Every structure is written in structure tokens, then in C-alpha cells.
Amino acid sequence: MKKVDSKNLSFNYTQTDMRYVAEYKNGKWDEGRMTDDPYIRMNECACVLQYAQTCFEGLKAYETADGRIVCFRPDLNAERMVSSCKRMNMPEFPKDKFVQAVKDVVKANKDFVPEYSSGGALYVRPFMYGKDPIINVVSANEFEFRIFTLPVGSYFKKALSLCVSDYDRAAPHGTGNIKAGLNYAMSLYPTMEAKKAGFNENLYLDPASRKYVEETGGTNVMFVTNDGKVVTPKSDSILPSITKRSIIQIAREELGIEVEERPVEIKEISNFKECFLCGTAAVISPVRMVTDHGKEITFDTSDNEMGPVTRKLYNTLTGMQKGTVKAPEGWVVEICKA
Ligand SMILES: *Cc1c(COP(=O)(O)O)cnc(C)c1O
């Protein structure tokens, strides 16, 4: 029996039945376990609370048309978490244990996976944080790795309008390329400002020269040229989106679309025909307008319909994720029957 109302899905926290916890102490991870307790008790001086030593991941589990529950490329989330942990001076969580724990948590909450026809998914949030009390500015010694889940609908409902931000989301040679909560902390104030001004998200520029497009607070960005090529920014301070990497491969190998990954100047984006955001939460969300200090740049997208290339990529990607389009070997990982 479903414990989720597939017709009323949002992108808000909902408590589901079970979550996974593993603890790291004296230089090693314990066995890990499932728990029904969503609360964490820790010391007031825990490293995560004082110095933000934490990183996270995000992926989704889907119900397929033929009644299976699957997830999409969890091995890449496991790998990316390893690189985030290294940069945050946290211990690696073994990749095979990560993937197994994702499967176990999804299976334990399978009644919260929205129905196939709803377009929703079970969002899976792995994260790690430094737990013991630290007042010197050094790394914690004890860590917790957790995974919880929540049912979600689609993040964005219609074509978006973005605002070029005067703030940076990441420093040059900083942590822009890892999935650290601290990057999000920096973006909260500018995001609220953008929303107050009527925009959906900020578009951030490269922090060193402020000449090139980077990404939004939580998604990568892609463009389509007049002759149907896909262009996406390349930079060391962009988070390497798994959705973007998948779209690039789909475009090149399945759809025969040329893709350029290169620095993209903010002043050239008015030449592009389509623009969209991509990420696990956003999937592929079309952008209708970017406002750059009063100058409005519009794209070939109406409120409710994506541009043709964006649509093709969207249909192929979501078809693969939900089992109606054949995906490359290993992309779709079966967890259990619905
Ligand atoms: C998570 C995230 C993305 C999207 O990555 P996916 O792997 O596609 O979900 C993009 N930008 C930032 C800043 C992110 O944190």
C-alpha cells in the first residue's frame, strides 16, 4: 500500500519510515544500521555546527512502467561523495557500501515511491558530517554517514527566469566543485534576494574574472545554439552534475547532437536559442529569460513548452530513468519490485 499521495507532491521534507546510519570512530566505520529515528543528538560544539564540516549527495528512485523500483547511476554519487569527503577532510565511505545502503533505504521506504504516472520520485539524500566537539579549527575525529529519503514532485513547474548575481557561490580554488553544504550557505542570501525580485534562481559568474557563466545555486546550465549544438560551461568551480554528464553522453551517442564543453562568456549567451538547467532535483528545466543588470535575454521557450532540442533531451533522459527508453549499460539499477 502506498503511503504517499502521488497527486499532491511538492519538494518539501516529509518524514519517511526508515533511514541508514553508519558511525566512524577510532579510524574506522562501523557496520551501519537502519533506524526509524529521524533525530540526531550531538554535542553543542560538534564540528559540523561550528565549522560546517559536512557534505551531501542527492539522487532519485523511480517506479517504472513495468512495476519495478530503480535508481539512476548511484555509483557516480558514491564516487562524487568520495571526492567531496577528501576535500572536506572527512573519511571516505566505501563506494560499494554506499550503493548497497542506498538500495536498502529505498527498499525500506518503497511505499513512499510515488506512482509511475505521477512524474514524482523518491529523493535520496546521503550526507556525512563531523560529529565530535571541536573548538580549535581542526577536523573532527568522529563522523556520521546517513541516508534519508522523501517523496518529491518536480522541482520546477514552468519555464524559469534567472538573474545574473553580483554575489559568488564559490571562491576560485575553493569548494565549488564538491557538494558541500557551505556552498549552499553562501547562496541563501542571494537566492532570497533573487526570489524577492521575482526571479526563480540566480545565475552565478566565475568568481575570478566575472566574465564567464558558471551555474545556479543547485543546478548546472546548458545552452543550445541556432544550429542545434549543445554548449555547456567548463570551469573548475562548477559542481560536476551527474545529470549533465548523462545529457552530454545522450546527446553525443544516442541523438547525434554535437556538444561543446568550454568557457561560456556571459556576453555571448544572447546568441543561444535555448537554455535549460539540469540536476537531479531540477531534471531538465527550461529557462525563458536571463536578466543581466537590466538587460533581458530571452530564449526559444514558452511558459509551458520547452525548446525542441531541450524537449528531445528531456524525453530521452526521463525515458531512461523511468525505464521506457533503453539506457546505457549500468545506468539504471534495479532495487526491488514496486
Ligand atoms: C547537486 C548539484 C548539481 C546537480 O548535480 P546532479 O548530480 O545532476 O544532481 C548542480 N549544481 C550544484 C551546485 C549542485 O549542488
mmCIF file of C-alpha atoms and ligand atoms in Angstrom:
data_model
loop_
_atom_site.group_PDB
_atom_site.id
_atom_site.type_symbol
_atom_site.label_atom_id
_atom_site.label_comp_id
_atom_site.label_asym_id
_atom_site.label_seq_id
_atom_site.Cartn_x
_atom_site.Cartn_y
_atom_site.Cartn_z
ATOM 1 C CA MET A 1 0.000 0.000 0.000
ATOM 2 C CA LYS A 2 1.359 3.421 -0.984
ATOM 3 C CA LYS A 3 1.996 5.767 1.923
ATOM 4 C CA VAL A 4 2.292 8.735 -0.409
ATOM 5 C CA ASP A 5 -0.348 10.809 -2.150
ATOM 6 C CA SER A 6 1.102 10.763 -5.672
ATOM 7 C CA LYS A 7 -1.275 13.537 -6.730
ATOM 8 C CA ASN A 8 -0.021 16.081 -4.204
ATOM 9 C CA LEU A 9 3.742 16.053 -4.391
ATOM 10 C CA SER A 10 5.948 19.001 -3.543
ATOM 11 C CA PHE A 11 9.654 19.476 -2.927
ATOM 12 C CA ASN A 12 9.300 19.638 0.855
ATOM 13 C CA TYR A 13 10.654 17.460 3.640
ATOM 14 C CA THR A 14 8.340 14.590 4.515
ATOM 15 C CA GLN A 15 9.369 12.062 7.118
ATOM 16 C CA THR A 16 9.500 8.507 5.765
ATOM 17 C CA ASP A 17 9.796 5.276 7.760
ATOM 18 C CA MET A 18 13.468 4.319 7.784
ATOM 19 C CA ARG A 19 16.942 5.822 7.366
ATOM 20 C CA TYR A 20 20.514 4.474 7.348
ATOM 21 C CA VAL A 21 23.249 5.459 9.836
ATOM 22 C CA ALA A 22 26.920 4.480 9.970
ATOM 23 C CA GLU A 23 29.388 5.838 12.513
ATOM 24 C CA TYR A 24 33.105 6.454 12.137
ATOM 25 C CA LYS A 25 35.230 6.260 15.301
ATOM 26 C CA ASN A 26 38.846 5.358 16.076
ATOM 27 C CA GLY A 27 39.716 5.386 12.396
ATOM 28 C CA LYS A 28 37.022 3.043 11.098
ATOM 29 C CA TRP A 29 33.391 2.739 10.009
ATOM 30 C CA ASP A 30 31.041 0.502 11.989
ATOM 31 C CA GLU A 31 28.689 -1.990 10.317
ATOM 32 C CA GLY A 32 25.901 0.582 9.761
ATOM 33 C CA ARG A 33 22.235 0.081 10.590
ATOM 34 C CA MET A 34 18.695 1.152 9.741
ATOM 35 C CA THR A 35 16.746 3.267 12.209
ATOM 36 C CA ASP A 36 13.296 4.829 12.366
ATOM 37 C CA ASP A 37 14.586 7.823 14.370
ATOM 38 C CA PRO A 38 14.941 10.964 12.218
ATOM 39 C CA TYR A 39 16.584 12.965 15.022
ATOM 40 C CA ILE A 40 20.286 13.333 15.762
ATOM 41 C CA ARG A 41 21.659 14.088 19.227
ATOM 42 C CA MET A 42 25.105 15.685 19.312
ATOM 43 C CA ASN A 43 27.304 17.961 21.372
ATOM 44 C CA GLU A 44 26.776 21.738 21.035
ATOM 45 C CA CYS A 45 30.385 22.040 19.831
ATOM 46 C CA ALA A 46 30.107 19.375 17.100
ATOM 47 C CA CYS A 47 32.421 20.272 14.220
ATOM 48 C CA VAL A 48 29.529 20.407 11.742
ATOM 49 C CA LEU A 49 27.733 23.036 13.836
ATOM 50 C CA GLN A 50 30.787 25.256 14.413
ATOM 51 C CA TYR A 51 32.793 24.829 11.202
ATOM 52 C CA ALA A 52 30.356 23.320 8.681
ATOM 53 C CA GLN A 53 32.294 20.090 8.137
ATOM 54 C CA THR A 54 29.660 18.313 6.073
ATOM 55 C CA CYS A 55 28.899 17.260 2.511
ATOM 56 C CA PHE A 56 25.973 15.564 0.813
ATOM 57 C CA GLU A 57 24.632 13.795 -2.246
ATOM 58 C CA GLY A 58 21.261 13.635 -3.979
ATOM 59 C CA LEU A 59 19.712 11.027 -6.259
ATOM 60 C CA LYS A 60 16.260 9.674 -7.032
ATOM 61 C CA ALA A 61 14.493 6.306 -7.053
ATOM 62 C CA TYR A 62 11.681 5.845 -9.573
ATOM 63 C CA GLU A 63 8.801 3.468 -10.202
ATOM 64 C CA THR A 64 8.992 2.162 -13.765
ATOM 65 C CA ALA A 65 6.080 1.481 -16.121
ATOM 66 C CA ASP A 66 6.557 -2.269 -15.597
ATOM 67 C CA GLY A 67 6.376 -2.050 -11.795
ATOM 68 C CA ARG A 68 9.995 -2.014 -10.663
ATOM 69 C CA ILE A 69 11.780 0.464 -8.415
ATOM 70 C CA VAL A 70 15.096 1.645 -9.833
ATOM 71 C CA CYS A 71 17.671 4.343 -9.263
ATOM 72 C CA PHE A 72 19.936 6.180 -11.699
ATOM 73 C CA ARG A 73 23.743 5.873 -11.667
ATOM 74 C CA PRO A 74 24.213 5.644 -7.856
ATOM 75 C CA ASP A 75 27.852 4.645 -8.408
ATOM 76 C CA LEU A 76 28.566 8.185 -9.603
ATOM 77 C CA ASN A 77 27.049 9.646 -6.433
ATOM 78 C CA ALA A 78 29.237 7.304 -4.380
ATOM 79 C CA GLU A 79 32.313 8.456 -6.327
ATOM 80 C CA ARG A 80 31.491 12.137 -6.079
ATOM 81 C CA MET A 81 30.948 11.804 -2.335
ATOM 82 C CA VAL A 82 34.444 10.359 -2.034
ATOM 83 C CA SER A 83 35.896 13.470 -3.682
ATOM 84 C CA SER A 84 33.731 15.771 -1.535
ATOM 85 C CA CYS A 85 34.893 13.941 1.614
ATOM 86 C CA LYS A 86 38.557 14.233 0.623
ATOM 87 C CA ARG A 87 38.273 17.998 0.165
ATOM 88 C CA MET A 88 36.390 18.366 3.488
ATOM 89 C CA ASN A 89 38.949 16.193 5.279
ATOM 90 C CA MET A 90 36.379 13.534 6.061
ATOM 91 C CA PRO A 91 36.817 9.758 5.753
ATOM 92 C CA GLU A 92 35.719 8.057 2.534
ATOM 93 C CA PHE A 93 32.579 5.985 2.754
ATOM 94 C CA PRO A 94 33.274 2.843 0.653
ATOM 95 C CA LYS A 95 31.531 3.031 -2.738
ATOM 96 C CA ASP A 96 30.040 -0.459 -2.681
ATOM 97 C CA LYS A 97 28.630 0.103 0.816
ATOM 98 C CA PHE A 98 27.204 3.454 -0.315
ATOM 99 C CA VAL A 99 25.319 1.864 -3.215
ATOM 100 C CA GLN A 100 24.091 -1.002 -1.030
ATOM 101 C CA ALA A 101 22.885 1.424 1.668
ATOM 102 C CA VAL A 102 21.017 3.498 -0.953
ATOM 103 C CA LYS A 103 19.248 0.329 -2.135
ATOM 104 C CA ASP A 104 18.442 -0.768 1.427
ATOM 105 C CA VAL A 105 16.937 2.601 2.398
ATOM 106 C CA VAL A 106 14.855 2.837 -0.777
ATOM 107 C CA LYS A 107 13.598 -0.712 -0.270
ATOM 108 C CA ALA A 108 12.676 0.035 3.353
ATOM 109 C CA ASN A 109 10.671 3.076 2.168
ATOM 110 C CA LYS A 110 9.310 1.631 -1.065
ATOM 111 C CA ASP A 111 5.731 2.545 -0.178
ATOM 112 C CA PHE A 112 6.795 6.187 -0.384
ATOM 113 C CA VAL A 113 7.954 5.925 -4.010
ATOM 114 C CA PRO A 114 5.313 7.871 -5.999
ATOM 115 C CA GLU A 115 3.333 6.058 -8.688
ATOM 116 C CA TYR A 116 4.874 5.829 -12.150
ATOM 117 C CA SER A 117 2.177 8.014 -13.687
ATOM 118 C CA SER A 118 2.656 10.869 -11.186
ATOM 119 C CA GLY A 119 6.017 12.032 -12.519
ATOM 120 C CA GLY A 120 7.318 12.026 -8.934
ATOM 121 C CA ALA A 121 10.206 10.149 -7.358
ATOM 122 C CA LEU A 122 11.699 9.202 -4.011
ATOM 123 C CA TYR A 123 14.534 11.649 -3.387
ATOM 124 C CA VAL A 124 17.507 10.043 -1.639
ATOM 125 C CA ARG A 125 19.788 12.251 0.460
ATOM 126 C CA PRO A 126 23.093 10.723 1.651
ATOM 127 C CA PHE A 127 25.224 13.022 3.824
ATOM 128 C CA MET A 128 28.187 12.987 6.170
ATOM 129 C CA TYR A 129 29.221 15.299 8.972
ATOM 130 C CA GLY A 130 31.862 15.781 11.688
ATOM 131 C CA LYS A 131 30.254 14.973 14.991
ATOM 132 C CA ASP A 132 32.650 15.296 17.924
ATOM 133 C CA PRO A 133 33.215 18.584 19.792
ATOM 134 C CA ILE A 134 35.896 20.708 18.064
ATOM 135 C CA ILE A 135 36.804 24.258 19.047
ATOM 136 C CA ASN A 136 40.317 24.507 17.574
ATOM 137 C CA VAL A 137 39.981 24.876 13.858
ATOM 138 C CA VAL A 138 40.887 21.302 13.005
ATOM 139 C CA SER A 139 38.974 18.378 11.538
ATOM 140 C CA ALA A 140 36.603 16.238 13.596
ATOM 141 C CA ASN A 141 37.664 12.696 14.537
ATOM 142 C CA GLU A 142 34.204 11.158 14.609
ATOM 143 C CA PHE A 143 31.758 11.223 11.721
ATOM 144 C CA GLU A 144 28.311 10.028 10.804
ATOM 145 C CA PHE A 145 27.142 8.965 7.357
ATOM 146 C CA ARG A 146 23.372 8.931 6.932
ATOM 147 C CA ILE A 147 20.811 8.429 4.181
ATOM 148 C CA PHE A 148 17.194 9.530 4.376
ATOM 149 C CA THR A 149 14.507 9.697 1.698
ATOM 150 C CA LEU A 150 11.437 11.751 0.874
ATOM 151 C CA PRO A 151 8.836 11.628 -1.897
ATOM 152 C CA VAL A 152 9.070 14.584 -4.291
ATOM 153 C CA GLY A 153 7.257 16.031 -7.264
ATOM 154 C CA SER A 154 9.072 18.027 -9.884
ATOM 155 C CA TYR A 155 11.076 20.948 -8.529
ATOM 156 C CA PHE A 156 10.175 23.489 -11.180
ATOM 157 C CA LYS A 157 6.715 23.859 -12.666
ATOM 158 C CA LYS A 158 7.267 26.195 -15.603
ATOM 159 C CA ALA A 159 9.948 27.930 -17.647
ATOM 160 C CA LEU A 160 12.299 29.856 -15.396
ATOM 161 C CA SER A 161 13.632 33.339 -15.233
ATOM 162 C CA LEU A 162 17.156 33.815 -13.857
ATOM 163 C CA CYS A 163 19.078 36.799 -12.592
ATOM 164 C CA VAL A 164 22.837 37.264 -13.056
ATOM 165 C CA SER A 165 24.110 37.594 -9.496
ATOM 166 C CA ASP A 166 26.619 40.080 -8.116
ATOM 167 C CA TYR A 167 27.487 37.531 -5.440
ATOM 168 C CA ASP A 168 29.693 34.473 -5.943
ATOM 169 C CA ARG A 169 28.654 30.959 -4.983
ATOM 170 C CA ALA A 170 32.190 29.628 -4.730
ATOM 171 C CA ALA A 171 35.714 31.010 -4.438
ATOM 172 C CA PRO A 172 38.431 30.434 -7.067
ATOM 173 C CA HIS A 173 40.277 27.275 -5.906
ATOM 174 C CA GLY A 174 37.552 26.852 -3.268
ATOM 175 C CA THR A 175 34.854 24.211 -2.893
ATOM 176 C CA GLY A 176 32.612 24.946 -5.889
ATOM 177 C CA ASN A 177 33.377 21.549 -7.424
ATOM 178 C CA ILE A 178 32.230 19.482 -4.431
ATOM 179 C CA LYS A 179 28.778 19.004 -2.936
ATOM 180 C CA ALA A 180 29.311 20.892 0.320
ATOM 181 C CA GLY A 181 26.554 22.496 2.370
ATOM 182 C CA LEU A 182 28.803 25.522 2.807
ATOM 183 C CA ASN A 183 28.348 26.431 -0.880
ATOM 184 C CA TYR A 184 24.611 26.479 -0.260
ATOM 185 C CA ALA A 185 25.008 28.548 2.927
ATOM 186 C CA MET A 186 26.745 31.238 0.838
ATOM 187 C CA SER A 187 23.934 31.214 -1.692
ATOM 188 C CA LEU A 188 20.968 31.508 0.691
ATOM 189 C CA TYR A 189 21.015 35.294 0.995
ATOM 190 C CA PRO A 190 21.468 35.970 -2.748
ATOM 191 C CA THR A 191 18.768 33.374 -3.512
ATOM 192 C CA MET A 192 16.257 35.073 -1.223
ATOM 193 C CA GLU A 193 17.127 38.431 -2.837
ATOM 194 C CA ALA A 194 16.578 36.979 -6.325
ATOM 195 C CA LYS A 195 13.238 35.461 -5.301
ATOM 196 C CA LYS A 196 12.124 38.751 -3.735
ATOM 197 C CA ALA A 197 12.880 40.448 -7.051
ATOM 198 C CA GLY A 198 10.686 37.902 -8.868
ATOM 199 C CA PHE A 199 13.345 35.554 -10.296
ATOM 200 C CA ASN A 200 13.429 31.784 -9.823
ATOM 201 C CA GLU A 201 17.196 31.457 -9.332
ATOM 202 C CA ASN A 202 20.500 33.281 -9.609
ATOM 203 C CA LEU A 203 22.941 32.592 -12.398
ATOM 204 C CA TYR A 204 26.462 32.853 -10.963
ATOM 205 C CA LEU A 205 29.526 34.008 -12.876
ATOM 206 C CA ASP A 206 33.068 32.733 -12.446
ATOM 207 C CA PRO A 207 34.379 34.241 -9.216
ATOM 208 C CA ALA A 208 37.824 35.192 -10.570
ATOM 209 C CA SER A 209 37.012 37.287 -13.650
ATOM 210 C CA ARG A 210 33.175 37.526 -13.557
ATOM 211 C CA LYS A 211 33.218 37.135 -17.349
ATOM 212 C CA TYR A 212 32.057 33.538 -17.687
ATOM 213 C CA VAL A 213 28.831 31.729 -16.802
ATOM 214 C CA GLU A 214 29.127 29.052 -14.106
ATOM 215 C CA GLU A 215 25.842 27.610 -12.770
ATOM 216 C CA THR A 216 22.899 28.349 -10.457
ATOM 217 C CA GLY A 217 22.872 27.592 -6.733
ATOM 218 C CA GLY A 218 21.888 23.967 -7.240
ATOM 219 C CA THR A 219 21.949 23.112 -10.947
ATOM 220 C CA ASN A 220 24.298 23.197 -13.936
ATOM 221 C CA VAL A 221 23.274 25.190 -17.004
ATOM 222 C CA MET A 222 23.234 24.225 -20.688
ATOM 223 C CA PHE A 223 22.527 26.129 -23.913
ATOM 224 C CA VAL A 224 21.545 25.238 -27.469
ATOM 225 C CA THR A 225 22.944 27.177 -30.459
ATOM 226 C CA ASN A 226 20.946 28.279 -33.520
ATOM 227 C CA ASP A 227 22.310 25.307 -35.444
ATOM 228 C CA GLY A 228 21.295 22.824 -32.744
ATOM 229 C CA LYS A 229 24.594 22.279 -30.909
ATOM 230 C CA VAL A 230 24.587 21.890 -27.126
ATOM 231 C CA VAL A 231 27.003 24.162 -25.223
ATOM 232 C CA THR A 232 27.762 23.936 -21.508
ATOM 233 C CA PRO A 233 30.245 25.879 -19.347
ATOM 234 C CA LYS A 234 33.531 24.276 -18.333
ATOM 235 C CA SER A 235 35.146 25.519 -15.122
ATOM 236 C CA ASP A 236 36.938 24.130 -12.073
ATOM 237 C CA SER A 237 34.450 25.769 -9.709
ATOM 238 C CA ILE A 238 31.306 24.137 -11.169
ATOM 239 C CA LEU A 239 29.799 21.101 -9.463
ATOM 240 C CA PRO A 240 30.182 18.118 -11.842
ATOM 241 C CA SER A 241 26.491 17.273 -12.292
ATOM 242 C CA ILE A 242 25.687 13.624 -12.975
ATOM 243 C CA THR A 243 22.601 14.754 -14.892
ATOM 244 C CA LYS A 244 24.783 16.976 -17.103
ATOM 245 C CA ARG A 245 27.316 14.218 -17.723
ATOM 246 C CA SER A 246 24.448 11.901 -18.690
ATOM 247 C CA ILE A 247 22.890 14.504 -21.003
ATOM 248 C CA ILE A 248 26.235 15.045 -22.750
ATOM 249 C CA GLN A 249 26.573 11.321 -23.406
ATOM 250 C CA ILE A 250 22.930 11.004 -24.523
ATOM 251 C CA ALA A 251 23.301 13.952 -26.904
ATOM 252 C CA ARG A 252 26.521 12.671 -28.460
ATOM 253 C CA GLU A 253 25.918 8.942 -28.530
ATOM 254 C CA GLU A 254 22.155 8.451 -28.698
ATOM 255 C CA LEU A 255 20.926 11.560 -30.508
ATOM 256 C CA GLY A 256 23.916 12.535 -32.648
ATOM 257 C CA ILE A 257 23.928 16.091 -31.261
ATOM 258 C CA GLU A 258 27.275 17.874 -31.045
ATOM 259 C CA VAL A 259 28.265 19.056 -27.552
ATOM 260 C CA GLU A 260 30.831 21.700 -26.617
ATOM 261 C CA GLU A 261 32.084 21.907 -23.042
ATOM 262 C CA ARG A 262 34.010 25.171 -22.871
ATOM 263 C CA PRO A 263 34.159 28.506 -21.066
ATOM 264 C CA VAL A 264 30.962 30.409 -21.940
ATOM 265 C CA GLU A 265 31.059 34.193 -21.719
ATOM 266 C CA ILE A 266 28.026 35.906 -20.220
ATOM 267 C CA LYS A 267 28.057 38.346 -23.153
ATOM 268 C CA GLU A 268 27.624 35.533 -25.716
ATOM 269 C CA ILE A 269 24.512 33.938 -24.191
ATOM 270 C CA SER A 270 22.207 36.219 -26.189
ATOM 271 C CA ASN A 271 23.371 34.227 -29.251
ATOM 272 C CA PHE A 272 21.878 30.997 -27.897
ATOM 273 C CA LYS A 273 18.454 29.725 -28.866
ATOM 274 C CA GLU A 274 17.576 27.520 -25.892
ATOM 275 C CA CYS A 275 18.726 27.423 -22.289
ATOM 276 C CA PHE A 276 17.974 24.915 -19.557
ATOM 277 C CA LEU A 277 19.055 23.949 -16.047
ATOM 278 C CA CYS A 278 19.902 20.388 -15.140
ATOM 279 C CA GLY A 279 20.309 18.393 -11.952
ATOM 280 C CA THR A 280 18.702 15.555 -10.024
ATOM 281 C CA ALA A 281 16.050 17.784 -8.477
ATOM 282 C CA ALA A 282 15.524 20.057 -11.496
ATOM 283 C CA VAL A 283 15.834 17.192 -14.054
ATOM 284 C CA ILE A 284 15.820 19.413 -17.171
ATOM 285 C CA SER A 285 14.107 22.743 -16.534
ATOM 286 C CA PRO A 286 13.796 25.212 -19.413
ATOM 287 C CA VAL A 287 14.852 28.829 -18.912
ATOM 288 C CA ARG A 288 12.830 31.505 -20.638
ATOM 289 C CA MET A 289 14.857 34.564 -19.648
ATOM 290 C CA VAL A 290 18.131 35.646 -18.066
ATOM 291 C CA THR A 291 18.290 39.203 -16.745
ATOM 292 C CA ASP A 292 21.791 40.688 -16.672
ATOM 293 C CA HIS A 293 21.720 44.040 -14.852
ATOM 294 C CA GLY A 294 18.528 45.175 -16.517
ATOM 295 C CA LYS A 295 19.280 43.608 -19.915
ATOM 296 C CA GLU A 296 16.760 40.855 -20.677
ATOM 297 C CA ILE A 297 17.958 37.881 -22.730
ATOM 298 C CA THR A 298 15.134 35.615 -23.875
ATOM 299 C CA PHE A 299 15.159 32.069 -25.247
ATOM 300 C CA ASP A 300 13.006 29.968 -27.530
ATOM 301 C CA THR A 301 10.720 28.668 -24.777
ATOM 302 C CA SER A 302 7.145 29.497 -23.930
ATOM 303 C CA ASP A 303 5.850 29.317 -20.367
ATOM 304 C CA ASN A 304 4.791 25.717 -20.669
ATOM 305 C CA GLU A 305 6.775 24.281 -23.545
ATOM 306 C CA MET A 306 10.488 23.605 -23.860
ATOM 307 C CA GLY A 307 12.511 24.355 -26.958
ATOM 308 C CA PRO A 308 12.782 21.416 -29.415
ATOM 309 C CA VAL A 309 16.324 20.280 -28.522
ATOM 310 C CA THR A 310 15.636 20.633 -24.786
ATOM 311 C CA ARG A 311 12.471 18.555 -25.276
ATOM 312 C CA LYS A 312 14.351 15.799 -27.115
ATOM 313 C CA LEU A 313 16.978 15.576 -24.375
ATOM 314 C CA TYR A 314 14.285 15.667 -21.670
ATOM 315 C CA ASN A 315 12.266 12.849 -23.236
ATOM 316 C CA THR A 316 15.323 10.640 -23.682
ATOM 317 C CA LEU A 317 16.758 11.244 -20.201
ATOM 318 C CA THR A 318 13.473 10.798 -18.316
ATOM 319 C CA GLY A 319 12.578 7.818 -20.526
ATOM 320 C CA MET A 320 15.816 6.133 -19.473
ATOM 321 C CA GLN A 321 15.300 6.996 -15.805
ATOM 322 C CA LYS A 322 11.785 5.568 -15.848
ATOM 323 C CA GLY A 323 12.519 2.512 -17.953
ATOM 324 C CA THR A 324 10.751 3.330 -21.240
ATOM 325 C CA VAL A 325 13.925 4.153 -23.222
ATOM 326 C CA LYS A 326 16.890 1.781 -23.276
ATOM 327 C CA ALA A 327 19.735 3.233 -21.201
ATOM 328 C CA PRO A 328 23.475 2.530 -21.500
ATOM 329 C CA GLU A 329 24.679 -0.481 -19.530
ATOM 330 C CA GLY A 330 24.753 0.114 -15.765
ATOM 331 C CA TRP A 331 22.864 3.423 -15.677
ATOM 332 C CA VAL A 332 19.610 2.044 -14.285
ATOM 333 C CA VAL A 333 19.990 -0.030 -11.135
ATOM 334 C CA GLU A 334 17.063 -2.188 -10.065
ATOM 335 C CA ILE A 335 16.258 -2.168 -6.346
ATOM 336 C CA CYS A 336 13.043 -4.179 -5.909
ATOM 337 C CA LYS A 337 9.537 -4.737 -7.213
ATOM 338 C CA ALA A 338 7.129 -1.846 -6.638
HETATM 339 C C1 LIG B 1 23.837 18.706 -6.904
HETATM 340 C C2 LIG B 1 24.202 19.907 -7.684
HETATM 341 C C3 LIG B 1 24.020 19.954 -9.081
HETATM 342 C C4 LIG B 1 23.371 18.846 -9.866
HETATM 343 O O1 LIG B 1 24.096 17.643 -9.838
HETATM 344 P P1 LIG B 1 23.371 16.265 -10.196
HETATM 345 O O2 LIG B 1 24.418 15.248 -9.963
HETATM 346 O O3 LIG B 1 22.950 16.341 -11.607
HETATM 347 O O4 LIG B 1 22.214 16.154 -9.268
HETATM 348 C C5 LIG B 1 24.440 21.093 -9.753
HETATM 349 N N1 LIG B 1 24.978 22.148 -9.102
HETATM 350 C C6 LIG B 1 25.159 22.134 -7.757
HETATM 351 C C7 LIG B 1 25.745 23.323 -7.114
HETATM 352 C C8 LIG B 1 24.763 21.024 -7.014
HETATM 353 O O5 LIG B 1 24.928 21.024 -5.692
#
